[in-house]
Short mmCIF file of C-alpha atoms and ligand atoms in Angstrom, two decimals:
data_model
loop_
_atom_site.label_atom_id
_atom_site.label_comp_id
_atom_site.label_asym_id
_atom_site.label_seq_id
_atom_site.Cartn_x
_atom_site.Cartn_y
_atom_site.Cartn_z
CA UNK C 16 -19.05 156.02 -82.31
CA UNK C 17 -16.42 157.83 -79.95
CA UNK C 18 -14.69 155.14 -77.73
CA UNK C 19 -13.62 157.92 -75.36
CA UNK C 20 -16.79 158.48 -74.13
CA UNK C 21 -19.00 156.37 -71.69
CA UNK C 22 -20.78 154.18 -73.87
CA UNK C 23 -24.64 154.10 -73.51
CA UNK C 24 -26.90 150.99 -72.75
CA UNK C 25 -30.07 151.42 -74.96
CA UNK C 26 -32.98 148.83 -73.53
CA UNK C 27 -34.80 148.21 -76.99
CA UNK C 28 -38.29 146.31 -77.01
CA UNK C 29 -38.69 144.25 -79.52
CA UNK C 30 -42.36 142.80 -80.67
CA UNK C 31 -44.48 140.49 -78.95
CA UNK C 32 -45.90 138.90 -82.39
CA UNK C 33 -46.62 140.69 -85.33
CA UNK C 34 -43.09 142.54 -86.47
CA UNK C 35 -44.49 145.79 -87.57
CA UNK C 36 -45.00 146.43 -84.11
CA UNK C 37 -41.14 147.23 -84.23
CA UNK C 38 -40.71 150.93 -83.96
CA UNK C 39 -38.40 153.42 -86.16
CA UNK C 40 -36.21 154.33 -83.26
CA UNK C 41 -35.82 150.64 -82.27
CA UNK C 42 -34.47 149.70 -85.71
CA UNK C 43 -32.28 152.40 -85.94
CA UNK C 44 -30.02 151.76 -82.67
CA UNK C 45 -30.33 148.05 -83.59
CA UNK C 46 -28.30 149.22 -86.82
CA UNK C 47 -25.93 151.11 -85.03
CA UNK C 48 -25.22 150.47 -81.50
CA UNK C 49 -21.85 148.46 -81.47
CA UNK C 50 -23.55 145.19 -80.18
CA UNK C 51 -26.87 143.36 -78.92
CA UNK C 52 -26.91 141.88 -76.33
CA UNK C 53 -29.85 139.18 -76.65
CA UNK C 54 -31.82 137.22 -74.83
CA UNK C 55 -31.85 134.38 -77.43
CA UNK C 56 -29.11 134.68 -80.48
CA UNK C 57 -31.47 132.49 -83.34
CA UNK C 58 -34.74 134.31 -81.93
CA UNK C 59 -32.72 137.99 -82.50
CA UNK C 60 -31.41 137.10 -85.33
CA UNK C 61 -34.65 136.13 -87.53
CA UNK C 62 -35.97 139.76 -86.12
CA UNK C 63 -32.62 141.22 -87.59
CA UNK C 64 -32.89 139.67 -90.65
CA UNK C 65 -36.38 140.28 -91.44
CA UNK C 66 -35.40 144.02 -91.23
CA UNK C 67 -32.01 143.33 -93.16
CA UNK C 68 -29.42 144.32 -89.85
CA UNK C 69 -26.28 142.83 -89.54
CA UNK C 70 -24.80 143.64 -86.22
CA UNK C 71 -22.78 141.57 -83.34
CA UNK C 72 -25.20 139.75 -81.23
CA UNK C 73 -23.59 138.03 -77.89
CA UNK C 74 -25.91 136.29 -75.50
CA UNK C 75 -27.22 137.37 -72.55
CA UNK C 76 -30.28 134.98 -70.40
CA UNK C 77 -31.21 134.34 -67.16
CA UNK C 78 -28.51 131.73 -66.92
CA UNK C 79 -25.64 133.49 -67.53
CA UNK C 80 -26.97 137.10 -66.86
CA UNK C 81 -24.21 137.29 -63.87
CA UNK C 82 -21.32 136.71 -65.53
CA UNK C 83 -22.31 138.28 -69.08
CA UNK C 84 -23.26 141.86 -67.65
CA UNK C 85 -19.83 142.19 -66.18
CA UNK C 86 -18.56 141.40 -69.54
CA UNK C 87 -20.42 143.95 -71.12
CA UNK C 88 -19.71 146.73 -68.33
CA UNK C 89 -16.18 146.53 -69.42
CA UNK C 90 -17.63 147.03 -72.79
CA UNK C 91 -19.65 150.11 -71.81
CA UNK C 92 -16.93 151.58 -69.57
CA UNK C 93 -14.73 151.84 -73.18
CA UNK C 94 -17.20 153.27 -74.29
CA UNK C 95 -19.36 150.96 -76.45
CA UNK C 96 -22.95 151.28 -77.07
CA UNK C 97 -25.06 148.18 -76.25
CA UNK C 98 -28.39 147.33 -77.74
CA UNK C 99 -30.53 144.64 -75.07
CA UNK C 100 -33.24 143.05 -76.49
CA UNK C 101 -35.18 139.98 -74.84
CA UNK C 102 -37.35 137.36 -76.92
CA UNK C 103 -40.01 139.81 -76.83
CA UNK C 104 -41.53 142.94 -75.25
CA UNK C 105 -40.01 144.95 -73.30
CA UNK C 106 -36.57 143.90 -71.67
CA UNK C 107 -36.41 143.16 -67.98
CA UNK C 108 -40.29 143.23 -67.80
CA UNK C 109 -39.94 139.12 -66.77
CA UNK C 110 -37.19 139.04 -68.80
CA UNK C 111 -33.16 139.08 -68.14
CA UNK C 112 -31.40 142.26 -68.00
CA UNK C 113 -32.07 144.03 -64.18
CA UNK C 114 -28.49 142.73 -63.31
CA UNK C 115 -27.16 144.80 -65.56
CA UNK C 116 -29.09 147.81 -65.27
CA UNK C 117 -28.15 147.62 -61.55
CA UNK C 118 -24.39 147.12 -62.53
CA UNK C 119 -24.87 150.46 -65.00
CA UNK C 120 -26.49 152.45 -62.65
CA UNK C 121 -23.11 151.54 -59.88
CA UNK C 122 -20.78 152.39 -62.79
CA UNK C 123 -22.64 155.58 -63.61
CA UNK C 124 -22.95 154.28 -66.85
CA UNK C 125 -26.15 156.11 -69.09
CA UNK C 126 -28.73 153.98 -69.98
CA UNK C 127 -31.67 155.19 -72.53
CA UNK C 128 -34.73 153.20 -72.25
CA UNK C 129 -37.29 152.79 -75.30
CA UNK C 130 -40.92 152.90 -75.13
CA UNK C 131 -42.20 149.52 -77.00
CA UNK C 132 -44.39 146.60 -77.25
CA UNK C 133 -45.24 145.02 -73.49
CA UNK C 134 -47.73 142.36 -73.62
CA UNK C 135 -48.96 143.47 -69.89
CA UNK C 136 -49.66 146.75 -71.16
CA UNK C 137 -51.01 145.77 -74.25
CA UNK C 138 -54.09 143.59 -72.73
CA UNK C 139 -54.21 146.25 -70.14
CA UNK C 140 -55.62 148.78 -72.67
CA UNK C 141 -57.76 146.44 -74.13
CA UNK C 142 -59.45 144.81 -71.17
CA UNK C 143 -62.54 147.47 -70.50
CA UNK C 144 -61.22 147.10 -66.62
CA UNK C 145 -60.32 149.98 -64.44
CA UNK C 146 -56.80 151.26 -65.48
CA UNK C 147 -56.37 153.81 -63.35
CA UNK C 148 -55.06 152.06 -60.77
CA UNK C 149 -53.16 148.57 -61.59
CA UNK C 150 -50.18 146.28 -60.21
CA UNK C 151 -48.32 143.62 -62.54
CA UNK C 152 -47.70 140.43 -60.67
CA UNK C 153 -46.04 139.07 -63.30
CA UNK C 154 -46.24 134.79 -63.64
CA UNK C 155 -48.54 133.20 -60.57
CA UNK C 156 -46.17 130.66 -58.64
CA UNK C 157 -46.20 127.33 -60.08
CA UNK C 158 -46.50 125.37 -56.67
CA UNK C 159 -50.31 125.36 -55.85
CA UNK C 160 -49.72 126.14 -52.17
CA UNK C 161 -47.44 129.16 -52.81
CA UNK C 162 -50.29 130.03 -55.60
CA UNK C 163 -53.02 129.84 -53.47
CA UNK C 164 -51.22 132.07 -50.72
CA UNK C 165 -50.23 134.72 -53.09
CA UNK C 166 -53.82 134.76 -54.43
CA UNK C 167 -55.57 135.21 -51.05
CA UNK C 168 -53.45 137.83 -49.97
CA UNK C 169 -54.46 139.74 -53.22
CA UNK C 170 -58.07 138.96 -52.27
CA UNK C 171 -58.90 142.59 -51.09
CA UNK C 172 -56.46 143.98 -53.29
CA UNK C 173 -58.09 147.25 -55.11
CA UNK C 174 -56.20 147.87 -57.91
CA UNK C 175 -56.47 145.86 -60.87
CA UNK C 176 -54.35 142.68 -61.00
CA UNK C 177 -52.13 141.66 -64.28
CA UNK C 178 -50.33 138.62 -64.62
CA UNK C 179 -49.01 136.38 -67.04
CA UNK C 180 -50.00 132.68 -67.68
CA UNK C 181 -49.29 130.02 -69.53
CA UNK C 182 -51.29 127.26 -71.52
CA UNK C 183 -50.42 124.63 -69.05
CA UNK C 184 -51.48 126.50 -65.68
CA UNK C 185 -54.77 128.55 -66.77
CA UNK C 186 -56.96 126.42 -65.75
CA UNK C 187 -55.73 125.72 -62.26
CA UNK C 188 -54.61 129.27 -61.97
CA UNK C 189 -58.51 130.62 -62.61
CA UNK C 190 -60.26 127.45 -60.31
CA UNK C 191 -57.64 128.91 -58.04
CA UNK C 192 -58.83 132.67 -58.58
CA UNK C 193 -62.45 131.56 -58.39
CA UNK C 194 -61.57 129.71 -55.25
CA UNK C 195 -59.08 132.21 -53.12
CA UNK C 196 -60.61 135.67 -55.08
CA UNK C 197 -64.14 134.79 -55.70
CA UNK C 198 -66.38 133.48 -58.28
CA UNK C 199 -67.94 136.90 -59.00
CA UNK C 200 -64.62 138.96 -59.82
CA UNK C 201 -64.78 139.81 -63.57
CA UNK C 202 -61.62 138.84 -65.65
CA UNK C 203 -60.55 139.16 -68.91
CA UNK C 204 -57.91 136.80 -70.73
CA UNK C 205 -55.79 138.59 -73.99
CA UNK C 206 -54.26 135.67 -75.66
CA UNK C 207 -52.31 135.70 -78.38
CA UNK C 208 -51.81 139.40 -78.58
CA UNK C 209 -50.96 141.00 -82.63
CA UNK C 210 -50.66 137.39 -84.20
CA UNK C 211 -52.98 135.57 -86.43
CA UNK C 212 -55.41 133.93 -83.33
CA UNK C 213 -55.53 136.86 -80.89
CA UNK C 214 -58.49 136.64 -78.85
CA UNK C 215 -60.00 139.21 -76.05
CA UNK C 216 -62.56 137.55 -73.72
CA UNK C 217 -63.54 138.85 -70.65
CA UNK C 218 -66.31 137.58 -68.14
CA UNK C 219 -67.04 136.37 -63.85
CA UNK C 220 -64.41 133.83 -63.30
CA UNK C 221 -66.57 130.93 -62.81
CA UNK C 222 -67.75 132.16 -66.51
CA UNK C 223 -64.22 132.12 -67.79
CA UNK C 224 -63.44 128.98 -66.57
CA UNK C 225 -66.54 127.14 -68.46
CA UNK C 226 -65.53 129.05 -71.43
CA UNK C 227 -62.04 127.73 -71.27
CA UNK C 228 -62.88 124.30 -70.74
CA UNK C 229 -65.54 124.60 -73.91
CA UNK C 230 -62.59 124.65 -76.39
CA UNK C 231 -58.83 124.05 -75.58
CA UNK C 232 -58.49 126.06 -77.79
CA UNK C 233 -59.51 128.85 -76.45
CA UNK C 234 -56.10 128.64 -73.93
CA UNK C 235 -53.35 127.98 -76.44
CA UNK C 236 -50.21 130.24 -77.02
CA UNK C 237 -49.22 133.17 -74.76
CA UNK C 238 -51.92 134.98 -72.18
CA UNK C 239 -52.08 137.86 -69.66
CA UNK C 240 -54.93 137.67 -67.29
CA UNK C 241 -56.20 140.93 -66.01
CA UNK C 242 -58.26 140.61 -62.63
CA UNK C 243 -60.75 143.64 -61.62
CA UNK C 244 -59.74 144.88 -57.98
CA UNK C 245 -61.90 144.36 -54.89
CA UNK C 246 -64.79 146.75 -54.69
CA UNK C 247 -65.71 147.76 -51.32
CA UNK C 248 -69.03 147.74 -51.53
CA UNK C 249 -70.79 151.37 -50.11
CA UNK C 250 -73.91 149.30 -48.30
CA UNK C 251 -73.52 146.96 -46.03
CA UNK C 252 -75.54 144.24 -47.93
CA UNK C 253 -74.41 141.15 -45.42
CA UNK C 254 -77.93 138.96 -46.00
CA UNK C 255 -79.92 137.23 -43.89
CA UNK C 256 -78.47 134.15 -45.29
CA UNK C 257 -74.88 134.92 -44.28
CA UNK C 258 -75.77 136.25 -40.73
CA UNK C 259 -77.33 133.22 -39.73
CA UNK C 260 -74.17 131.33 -41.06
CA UNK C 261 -72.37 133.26 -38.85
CA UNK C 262 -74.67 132.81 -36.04
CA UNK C 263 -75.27 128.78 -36.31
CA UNK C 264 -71.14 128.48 -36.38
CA UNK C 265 -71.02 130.83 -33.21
CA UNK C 266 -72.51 128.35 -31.26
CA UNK C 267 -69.40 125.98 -31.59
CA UNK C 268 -66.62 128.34 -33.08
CA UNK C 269 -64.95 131.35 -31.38
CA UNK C 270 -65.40 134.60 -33.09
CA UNK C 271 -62.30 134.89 -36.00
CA UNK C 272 -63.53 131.60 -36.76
CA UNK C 273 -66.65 132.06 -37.28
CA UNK C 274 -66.07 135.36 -38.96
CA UNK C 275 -63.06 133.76 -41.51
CA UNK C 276 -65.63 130.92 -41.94
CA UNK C 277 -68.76 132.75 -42.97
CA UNK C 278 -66.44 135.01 -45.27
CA UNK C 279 -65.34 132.18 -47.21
CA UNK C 280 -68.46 130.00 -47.50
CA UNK C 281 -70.30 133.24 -49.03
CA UNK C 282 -67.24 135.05 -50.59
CA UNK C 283 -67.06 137.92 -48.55
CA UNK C 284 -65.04 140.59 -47.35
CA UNK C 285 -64.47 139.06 -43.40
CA UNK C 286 -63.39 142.70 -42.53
CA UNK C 287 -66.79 143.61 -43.70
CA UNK C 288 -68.08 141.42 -41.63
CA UNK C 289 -66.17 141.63 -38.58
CA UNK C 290 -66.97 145.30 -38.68
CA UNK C 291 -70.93 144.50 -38.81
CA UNK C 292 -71.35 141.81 -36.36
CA UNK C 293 -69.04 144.31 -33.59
CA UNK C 294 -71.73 147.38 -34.39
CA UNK C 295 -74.64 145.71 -34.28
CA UNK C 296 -73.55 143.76 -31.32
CA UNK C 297 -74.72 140.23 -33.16
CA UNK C 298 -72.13 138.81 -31.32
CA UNK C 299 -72.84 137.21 -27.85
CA UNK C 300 -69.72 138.17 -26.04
CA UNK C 301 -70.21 141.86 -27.19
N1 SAM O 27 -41.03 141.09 -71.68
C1 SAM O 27 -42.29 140.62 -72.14
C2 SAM O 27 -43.28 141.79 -72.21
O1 SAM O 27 -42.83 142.94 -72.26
O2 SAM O 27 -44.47 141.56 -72.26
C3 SAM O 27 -42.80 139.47 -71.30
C4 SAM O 27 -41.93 138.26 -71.30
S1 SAM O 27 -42.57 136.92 -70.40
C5 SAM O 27 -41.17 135.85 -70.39
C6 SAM O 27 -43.59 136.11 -71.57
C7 SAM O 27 -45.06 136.16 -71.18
O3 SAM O 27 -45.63 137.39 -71.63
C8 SAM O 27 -45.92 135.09 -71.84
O4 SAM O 27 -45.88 133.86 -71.14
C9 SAM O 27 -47.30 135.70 -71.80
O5 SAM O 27 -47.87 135.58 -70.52
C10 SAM O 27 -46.95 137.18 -72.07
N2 SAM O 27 -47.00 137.43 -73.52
C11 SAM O 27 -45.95 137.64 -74.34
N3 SAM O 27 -46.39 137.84 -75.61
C12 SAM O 27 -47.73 137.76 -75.58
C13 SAM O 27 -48.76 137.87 -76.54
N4 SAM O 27 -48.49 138.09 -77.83
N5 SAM O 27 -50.06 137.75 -76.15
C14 SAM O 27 -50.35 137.52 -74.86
N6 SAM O 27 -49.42 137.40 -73.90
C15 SAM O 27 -48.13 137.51 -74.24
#
């Protein structure tokens, strides 16, 4: 390769469990791009070897991201070309590497992405939900509290949802969902995606949550949930039921309480709401 020129940063996705997934292209600047720069050196190198490369590997994670992209920008800047590669997927998609990109992109250094395996898009395609419209949340928070915000705040969200989960949060990330989204919303889990147990299931959340609990499982190894987006309904179907809610808390409450109260005992829109009770005047101060 000419050392006079910049050198090129190629962003190479590797797969996300079975390694024919791998593409032509990828294989080929793996062979001969000067280095890798890899997530995980022992994980890189059983993907190398399986496809007999020998190249230079040097390691780049979230811990020492910082520090290693500098190193390689003086690498690029002679003109090297550098191969990144994460564990699997699609670099920087929850995965190290924006640093760097970020550092290119100041240097004016070219980088060439690759089109590969992403496990967000993957389930995506396969989940039957609306794709035309979608946002990637990437992992829920850990801390409940934080969880639970994030959650409600997506509650009216239209676009369909994606995130990633692990084995030891599903559960209390869909009780959560059923909880801050609603019970109704339909969701499908892709677990396991190309290997030997990869499983589609998609149902109402207080569906998927039985069906989880039936058979552990039925959460083991790697997941993306994919949530369907609100859906405003066209009617105004507020029942009977939920206006007299409204109307016995009224009598002690002010009117946002009553209105965020209502919403959340029968898992409605309170907008909707709000909007109702002002035009037909059921309100007593209207
Ligand atoms: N960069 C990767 C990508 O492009 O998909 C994502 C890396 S992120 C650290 C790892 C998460 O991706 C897992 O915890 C899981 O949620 C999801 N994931 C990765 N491989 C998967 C698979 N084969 N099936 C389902 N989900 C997967």
């Amino acid at each position: 390769m000419n050392q006079l020129e910049t050198g090129i940063l190629y962003i190479v996705p590797t797969p996300i469990g079975n390694l024919l997934d791998i593409t032509y292209r990828a294989l080929e600047i793996l062979k001969n791009v000067d280095l890798i720069a890899a997530e995980n050196i022992r994980h890189t190198n059983i993907l190398l070897q399986n496809f007999n490369i020998k190249n230079h590997l040097i390691l780049m994670n979230k811990d020492n991201e910082k520090k290693q992209s500098d190193n390689l920008i003086q690498k690029l800047k002679r003109g090297e070309k550098i191969a990144l590669v994460s564990n699997a997927g699609t670099p920087i998609i929850n995965d190290p590497g924006n640093i760097l990109i970020q550092k290119c992109y100041f240097f004016n250094i070219k980088i060439i992405p690759l089109p590969g395996p992403c496990a967000a898009i993957t389930a995506l395609s396969a989940s039957g939900i609306n794709n035309n419209r979608f946002c990637y949340e990437g992992f829920l928070p850990s801390k409940k509290k934080t969880r639970c915000n994030l959650l409600f705040s997506l509650k009216e969200e239209t676009r369909t949802m994606i995130f990633y989960e692990s084995k030891y949060r599903i559960l209390q990330s869909i009780e959560d969902i059923i909880e801050q989204i609603g019970k109704n919303r339909h969701i499908v889990i892709a677990r396991e995606i190309t290997k030997k147990w990869e499983s589609i299931y998609g149902a109402n959340a207080i569906l998927i949550l039985e069906w989880l609990k039936q058979d552990k499982y039925r959460y083991k190894g790697e997941m993306v949930i994919i949530v369907e987006g609100f859906k405003k309904s066209k009617k105004n179907n507020l029942s009977k039921k939920i206006l007299d809610t409204f109307l016995i808390l009224r009598n002690f409450l002010s009117l946002k309480q009553s209105v965020l109260i209502t919403s959340k005992i029968h898992q409605i829109s309170k907008n909707n709401l709000y909007q109702h009770v002002i035009k037909k005047k059921c309100d007593k101060t209207i």
